[in-house]
PDB file of C-alpha atoms in Angstrom:
ATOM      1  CA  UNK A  60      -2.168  14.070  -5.293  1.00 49.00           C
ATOM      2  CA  UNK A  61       1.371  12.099  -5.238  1.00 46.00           C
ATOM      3  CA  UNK A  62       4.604  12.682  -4.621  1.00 47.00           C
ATOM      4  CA  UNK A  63       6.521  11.502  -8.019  1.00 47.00           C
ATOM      5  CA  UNK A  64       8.996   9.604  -7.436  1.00 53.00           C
ATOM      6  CA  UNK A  65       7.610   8.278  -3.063  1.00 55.00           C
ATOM      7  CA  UNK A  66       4.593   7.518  -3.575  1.00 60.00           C
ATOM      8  CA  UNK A  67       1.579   5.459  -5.686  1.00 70.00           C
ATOM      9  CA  UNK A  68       0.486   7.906  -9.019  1.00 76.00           C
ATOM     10  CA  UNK A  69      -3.272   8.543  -8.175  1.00 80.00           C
ATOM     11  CA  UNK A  70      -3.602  10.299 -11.490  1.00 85.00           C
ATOM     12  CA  UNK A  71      -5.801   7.743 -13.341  1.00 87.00           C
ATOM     13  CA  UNK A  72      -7.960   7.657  -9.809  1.00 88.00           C
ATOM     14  CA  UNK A  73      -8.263  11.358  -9.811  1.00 90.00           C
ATOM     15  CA  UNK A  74      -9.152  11.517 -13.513  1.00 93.00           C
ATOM     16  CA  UNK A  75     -11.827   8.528 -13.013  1.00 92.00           C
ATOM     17  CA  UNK A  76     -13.347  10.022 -10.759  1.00 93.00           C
ATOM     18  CA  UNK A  77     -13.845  13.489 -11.992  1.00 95.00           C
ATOM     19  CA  UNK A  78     -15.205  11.871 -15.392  1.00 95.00           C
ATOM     20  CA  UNK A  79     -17.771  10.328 -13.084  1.00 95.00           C
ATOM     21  CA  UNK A  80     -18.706  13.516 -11.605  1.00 94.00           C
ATOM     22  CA  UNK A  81     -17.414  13.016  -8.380  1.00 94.00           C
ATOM     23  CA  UNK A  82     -16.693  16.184  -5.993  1.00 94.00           C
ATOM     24  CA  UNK A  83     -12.729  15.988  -6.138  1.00 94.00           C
ATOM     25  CA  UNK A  84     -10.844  17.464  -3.435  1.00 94.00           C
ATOM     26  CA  UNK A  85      -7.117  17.807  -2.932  1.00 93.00           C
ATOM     27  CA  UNK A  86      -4.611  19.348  -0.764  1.00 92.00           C
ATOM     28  CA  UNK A  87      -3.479  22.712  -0.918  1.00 94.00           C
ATOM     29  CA  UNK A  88      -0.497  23.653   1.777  1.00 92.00           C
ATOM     30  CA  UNK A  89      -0.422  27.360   3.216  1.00 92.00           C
ATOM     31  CA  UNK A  90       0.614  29.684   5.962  1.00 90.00           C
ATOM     32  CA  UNK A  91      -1.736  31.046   8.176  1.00 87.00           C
ATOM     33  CA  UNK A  92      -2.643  34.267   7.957  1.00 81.00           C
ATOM     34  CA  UNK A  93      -2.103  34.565  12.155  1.00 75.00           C
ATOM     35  CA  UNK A  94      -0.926  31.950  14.539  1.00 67.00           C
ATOM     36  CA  UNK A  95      -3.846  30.473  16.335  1.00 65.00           C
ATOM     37  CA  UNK A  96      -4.413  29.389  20.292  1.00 63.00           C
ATOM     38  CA  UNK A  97      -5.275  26.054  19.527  1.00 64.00           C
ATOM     39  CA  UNK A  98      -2.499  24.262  19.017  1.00 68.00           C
ATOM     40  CA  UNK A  99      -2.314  24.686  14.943  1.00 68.00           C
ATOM     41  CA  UNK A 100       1.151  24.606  13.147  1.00 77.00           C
ATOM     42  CA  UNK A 101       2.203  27.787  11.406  1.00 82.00           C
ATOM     43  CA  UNK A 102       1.456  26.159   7.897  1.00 88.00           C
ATOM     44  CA  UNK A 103      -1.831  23.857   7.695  1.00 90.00           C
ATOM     45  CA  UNK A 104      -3.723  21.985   4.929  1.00 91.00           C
ATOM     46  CA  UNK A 105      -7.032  22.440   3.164  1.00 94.00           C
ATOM     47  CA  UNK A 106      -8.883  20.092   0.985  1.00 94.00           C
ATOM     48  CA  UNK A 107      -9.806  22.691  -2.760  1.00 96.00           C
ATOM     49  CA  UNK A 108     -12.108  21.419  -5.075  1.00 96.00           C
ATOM     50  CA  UNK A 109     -11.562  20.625  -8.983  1.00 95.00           C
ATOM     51  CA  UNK A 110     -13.605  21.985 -11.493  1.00 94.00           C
ATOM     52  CA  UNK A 111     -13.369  19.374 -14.046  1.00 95.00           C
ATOM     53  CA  UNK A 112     -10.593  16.869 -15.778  1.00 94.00           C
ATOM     54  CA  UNK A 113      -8.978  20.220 -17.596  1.00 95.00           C
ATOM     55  CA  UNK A 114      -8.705  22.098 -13.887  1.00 96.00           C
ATOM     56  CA  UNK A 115      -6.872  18.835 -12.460  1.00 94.00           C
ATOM     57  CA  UNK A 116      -4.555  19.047 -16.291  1.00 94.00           C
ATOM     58  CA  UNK A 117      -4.142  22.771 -14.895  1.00 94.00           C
ATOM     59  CA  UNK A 118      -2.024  21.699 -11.715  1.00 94.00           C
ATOM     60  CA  UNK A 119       1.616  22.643 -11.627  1.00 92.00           C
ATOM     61  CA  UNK A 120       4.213  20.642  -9.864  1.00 89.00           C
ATOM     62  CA  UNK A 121       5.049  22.046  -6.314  1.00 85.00           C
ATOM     63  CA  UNK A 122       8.568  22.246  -4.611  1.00 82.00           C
ATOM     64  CA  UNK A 123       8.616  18.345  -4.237  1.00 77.00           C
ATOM     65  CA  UNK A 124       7.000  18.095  -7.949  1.00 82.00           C
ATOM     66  CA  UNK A 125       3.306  17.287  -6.592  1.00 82.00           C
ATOM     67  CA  UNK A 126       0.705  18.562  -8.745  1.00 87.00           C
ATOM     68  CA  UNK A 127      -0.768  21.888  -7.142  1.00 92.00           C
ATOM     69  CA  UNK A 128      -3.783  24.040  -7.433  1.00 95.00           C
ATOM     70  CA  UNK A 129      -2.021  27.485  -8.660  1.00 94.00           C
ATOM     71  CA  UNK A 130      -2.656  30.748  -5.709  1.00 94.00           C
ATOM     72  CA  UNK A 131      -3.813  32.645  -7.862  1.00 95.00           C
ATOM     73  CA  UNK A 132      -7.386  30.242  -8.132  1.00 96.00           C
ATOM     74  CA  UNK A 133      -7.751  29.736  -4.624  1.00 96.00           C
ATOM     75  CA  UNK A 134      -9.721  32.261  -3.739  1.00 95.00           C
ATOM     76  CA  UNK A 135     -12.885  30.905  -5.673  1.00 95.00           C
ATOM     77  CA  UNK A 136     -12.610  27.327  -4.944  1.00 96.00           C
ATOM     78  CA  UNK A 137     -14.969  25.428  -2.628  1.00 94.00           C
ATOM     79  CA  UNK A 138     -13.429  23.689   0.104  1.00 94.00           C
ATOM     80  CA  UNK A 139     -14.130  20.670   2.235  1.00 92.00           C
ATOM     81  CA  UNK A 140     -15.363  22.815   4.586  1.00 91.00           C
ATOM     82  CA  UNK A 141     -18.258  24.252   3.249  1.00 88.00           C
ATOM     83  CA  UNK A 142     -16.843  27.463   2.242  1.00 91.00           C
ATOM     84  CA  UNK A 143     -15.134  29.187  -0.568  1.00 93.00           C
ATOM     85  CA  UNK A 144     -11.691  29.590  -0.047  1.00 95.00           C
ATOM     86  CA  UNK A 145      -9.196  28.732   2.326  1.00 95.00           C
ATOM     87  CA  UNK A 146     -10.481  27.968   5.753  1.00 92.00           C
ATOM     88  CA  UNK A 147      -7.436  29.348   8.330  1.00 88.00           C
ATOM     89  CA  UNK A 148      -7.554  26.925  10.355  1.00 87.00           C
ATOM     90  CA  UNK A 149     -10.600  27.118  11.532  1.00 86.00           C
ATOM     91  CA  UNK A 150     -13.163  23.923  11.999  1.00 85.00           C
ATOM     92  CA  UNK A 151     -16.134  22.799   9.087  1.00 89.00           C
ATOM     93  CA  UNK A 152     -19.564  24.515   8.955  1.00 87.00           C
ATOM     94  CA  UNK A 153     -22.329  22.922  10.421  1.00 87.00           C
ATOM     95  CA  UNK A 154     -23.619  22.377   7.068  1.00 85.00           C
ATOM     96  CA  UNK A 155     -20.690  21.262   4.802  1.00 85.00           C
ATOM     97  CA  UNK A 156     -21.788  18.212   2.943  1.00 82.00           C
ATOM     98  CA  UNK A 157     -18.788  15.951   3.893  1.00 81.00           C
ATOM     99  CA  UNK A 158     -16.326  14.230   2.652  1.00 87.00           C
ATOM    100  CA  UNK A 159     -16.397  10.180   2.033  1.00 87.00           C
ATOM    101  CA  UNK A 160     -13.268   9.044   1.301  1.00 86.00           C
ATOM    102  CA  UNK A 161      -9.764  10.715   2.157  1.00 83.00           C
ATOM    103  CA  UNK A 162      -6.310   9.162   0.490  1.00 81.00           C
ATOM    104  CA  UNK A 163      -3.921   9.932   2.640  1.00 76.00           C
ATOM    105  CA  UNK A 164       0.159   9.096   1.439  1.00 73.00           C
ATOM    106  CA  UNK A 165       1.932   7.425   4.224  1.00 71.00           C
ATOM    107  CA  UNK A 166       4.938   5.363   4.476  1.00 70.00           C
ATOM    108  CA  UNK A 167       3.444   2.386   6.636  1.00 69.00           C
ATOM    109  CA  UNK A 168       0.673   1.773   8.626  1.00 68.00           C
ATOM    110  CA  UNK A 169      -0.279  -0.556  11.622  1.00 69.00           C
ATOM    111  CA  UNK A 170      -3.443  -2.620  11.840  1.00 67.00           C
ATOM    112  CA  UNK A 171      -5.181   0.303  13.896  1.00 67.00           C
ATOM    113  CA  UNK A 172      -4.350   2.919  11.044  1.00 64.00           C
ATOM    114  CA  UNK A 173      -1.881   4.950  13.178  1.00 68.00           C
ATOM    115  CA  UNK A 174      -0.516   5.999  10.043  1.00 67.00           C
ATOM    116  CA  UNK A 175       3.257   7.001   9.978  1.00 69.00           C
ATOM    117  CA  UNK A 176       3.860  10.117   7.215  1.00 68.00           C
ATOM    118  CA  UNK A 177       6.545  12.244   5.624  1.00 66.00           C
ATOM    119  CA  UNK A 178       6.850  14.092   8.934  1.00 68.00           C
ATOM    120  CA  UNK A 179       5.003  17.397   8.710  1.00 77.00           C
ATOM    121  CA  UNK A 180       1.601  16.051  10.112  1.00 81.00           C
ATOM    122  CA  UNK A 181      -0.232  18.442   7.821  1.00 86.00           C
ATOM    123  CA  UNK A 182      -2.529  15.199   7.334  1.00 84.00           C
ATOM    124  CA  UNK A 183      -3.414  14.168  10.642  1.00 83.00           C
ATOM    125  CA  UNK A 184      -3.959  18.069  11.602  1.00 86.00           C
ATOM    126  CA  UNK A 185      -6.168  17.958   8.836  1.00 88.00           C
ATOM    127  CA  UNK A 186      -8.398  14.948   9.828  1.00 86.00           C
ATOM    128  CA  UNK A 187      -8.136  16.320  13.649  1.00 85.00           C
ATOM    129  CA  UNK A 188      -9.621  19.609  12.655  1.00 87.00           C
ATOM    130  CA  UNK A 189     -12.294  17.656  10.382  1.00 88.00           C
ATOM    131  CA  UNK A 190     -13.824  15.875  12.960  1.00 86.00           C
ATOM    132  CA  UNK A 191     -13.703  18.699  15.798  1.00 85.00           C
ATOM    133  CA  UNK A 192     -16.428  20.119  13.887  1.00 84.00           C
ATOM    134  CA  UNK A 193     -20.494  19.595  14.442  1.00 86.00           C
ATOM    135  CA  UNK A 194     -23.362  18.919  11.790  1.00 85.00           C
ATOM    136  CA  UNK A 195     -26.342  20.974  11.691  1.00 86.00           C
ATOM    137  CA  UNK A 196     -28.177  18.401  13.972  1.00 88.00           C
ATOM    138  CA  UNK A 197     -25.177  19.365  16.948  1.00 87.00           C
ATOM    139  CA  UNK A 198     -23.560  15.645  16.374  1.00 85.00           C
ATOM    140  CA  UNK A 199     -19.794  14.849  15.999  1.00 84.00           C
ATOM    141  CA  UNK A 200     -19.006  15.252  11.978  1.00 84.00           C
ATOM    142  CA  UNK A 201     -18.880  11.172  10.737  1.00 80.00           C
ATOM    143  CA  UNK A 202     -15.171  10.791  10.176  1.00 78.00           C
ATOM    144  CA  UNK A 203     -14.039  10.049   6.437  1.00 81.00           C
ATOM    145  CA  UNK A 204     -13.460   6.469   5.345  1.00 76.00           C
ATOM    146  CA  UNK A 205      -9.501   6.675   5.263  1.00 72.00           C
ATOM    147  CA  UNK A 206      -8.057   5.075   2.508  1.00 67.00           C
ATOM    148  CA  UNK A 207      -4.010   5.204   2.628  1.00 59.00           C
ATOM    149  CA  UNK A 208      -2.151   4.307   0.346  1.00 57.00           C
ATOM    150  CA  UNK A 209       1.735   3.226   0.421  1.00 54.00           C
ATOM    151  CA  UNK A 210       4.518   1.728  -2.414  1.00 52.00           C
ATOM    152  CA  UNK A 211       5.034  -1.793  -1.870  1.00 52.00           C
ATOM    153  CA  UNK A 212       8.235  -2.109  -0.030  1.00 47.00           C
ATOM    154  CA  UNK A 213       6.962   0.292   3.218  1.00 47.00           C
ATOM    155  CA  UNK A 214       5.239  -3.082   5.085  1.00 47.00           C
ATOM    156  CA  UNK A 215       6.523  -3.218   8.241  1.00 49.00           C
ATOM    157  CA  UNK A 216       6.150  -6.533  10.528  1.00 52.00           C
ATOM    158  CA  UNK A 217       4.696  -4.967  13.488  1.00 51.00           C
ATOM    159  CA  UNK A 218       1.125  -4.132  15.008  1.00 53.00           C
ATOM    160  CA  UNK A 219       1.379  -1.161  16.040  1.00 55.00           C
ATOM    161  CA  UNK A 220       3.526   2.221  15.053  1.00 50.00           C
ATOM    162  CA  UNK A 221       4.682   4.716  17.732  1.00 52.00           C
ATOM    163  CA  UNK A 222       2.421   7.218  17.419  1.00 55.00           C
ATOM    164  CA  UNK A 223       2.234  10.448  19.443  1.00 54.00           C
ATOM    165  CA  UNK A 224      -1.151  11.593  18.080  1.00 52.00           C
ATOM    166  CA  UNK A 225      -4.188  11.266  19.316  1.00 48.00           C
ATOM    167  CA  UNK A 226      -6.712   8.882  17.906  1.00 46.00           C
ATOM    168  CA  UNK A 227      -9.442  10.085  15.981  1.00 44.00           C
TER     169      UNK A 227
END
């Protein structure tokens, strides 16, 4: 999903690739129900699967006019996880298939992928909590091929961003 008016439309991605029968995941933004010891921000984001073309027509713009999944559906939706529903912070199962491919929206980004965002990290939390979790077999979860994607004008001429999080 895209901000309107910041950032690259990924509508006719999204759409493509639910018409191919693709497992389409996007973000959903919430409060946790407690705070947590480890670290975790008071709101966090999970990846929710769509249904089909009509569930991703479904979407209603959020507060910055992003297309959203509506509350009121969460509760039956498969995340990335491996679960229904939304996760609370907490790391994926064992067996949760895995994702491929994350887009992530970022302003710029250095030749390492330190990506530099809209501020709220609810990304890079994201990712960090991804890979802190174990396959069936007890190895590290593989980590996503990240794909981000940024408007034109948001190259920057250096090789490396200030970055204060850690590396994945």
């Amino acid at each position: 999903m895209s901000m309107p008016s910041a950032e690259i439309n990924t509508e006719s991605l999204t759409k493509d690739a639910l018409s191919s029968g693709k497992h389409v995941f996007v973000p959903y933004i919430y409060k946790l129900k407690q705070p947590r010891q480890n670290n975790l921000p008071v709101s966090i984001m999970d990846m929710l699967q769509l249904a089909s073309e009509d569930d991703y027509a479904s979407l209603q713009p959020d507060k910055w006019g992003i297309p959203s999944i509506l509350k009121e559906t969460v509760s039956s939706r498969t995340n990335s996880f491996g679960g229904k529903d939304l996760t609370d912070g907490d790391a994926p199962a064992p067996d949760a298939a895995g994702l491929d491919v994350i887009l992530m929206p970022c302003m710029a980004f250095d030749q390492d992928l330190n990506r530099l965002g809209h501020g709220k990290g609810y990304y890079d939390n994201f990712l960090t909590r991804y890979c802190s979790g174990k396959t069936a077999d007890g190895q590290n979860r593989k980590k996503p091929f990240l794909g981000m994607y940024r408007r034109p004008f948001s190259i920057f001429p250096m090789t490396t961003l200030p970055s204060d999080h850690k590396k994945l």
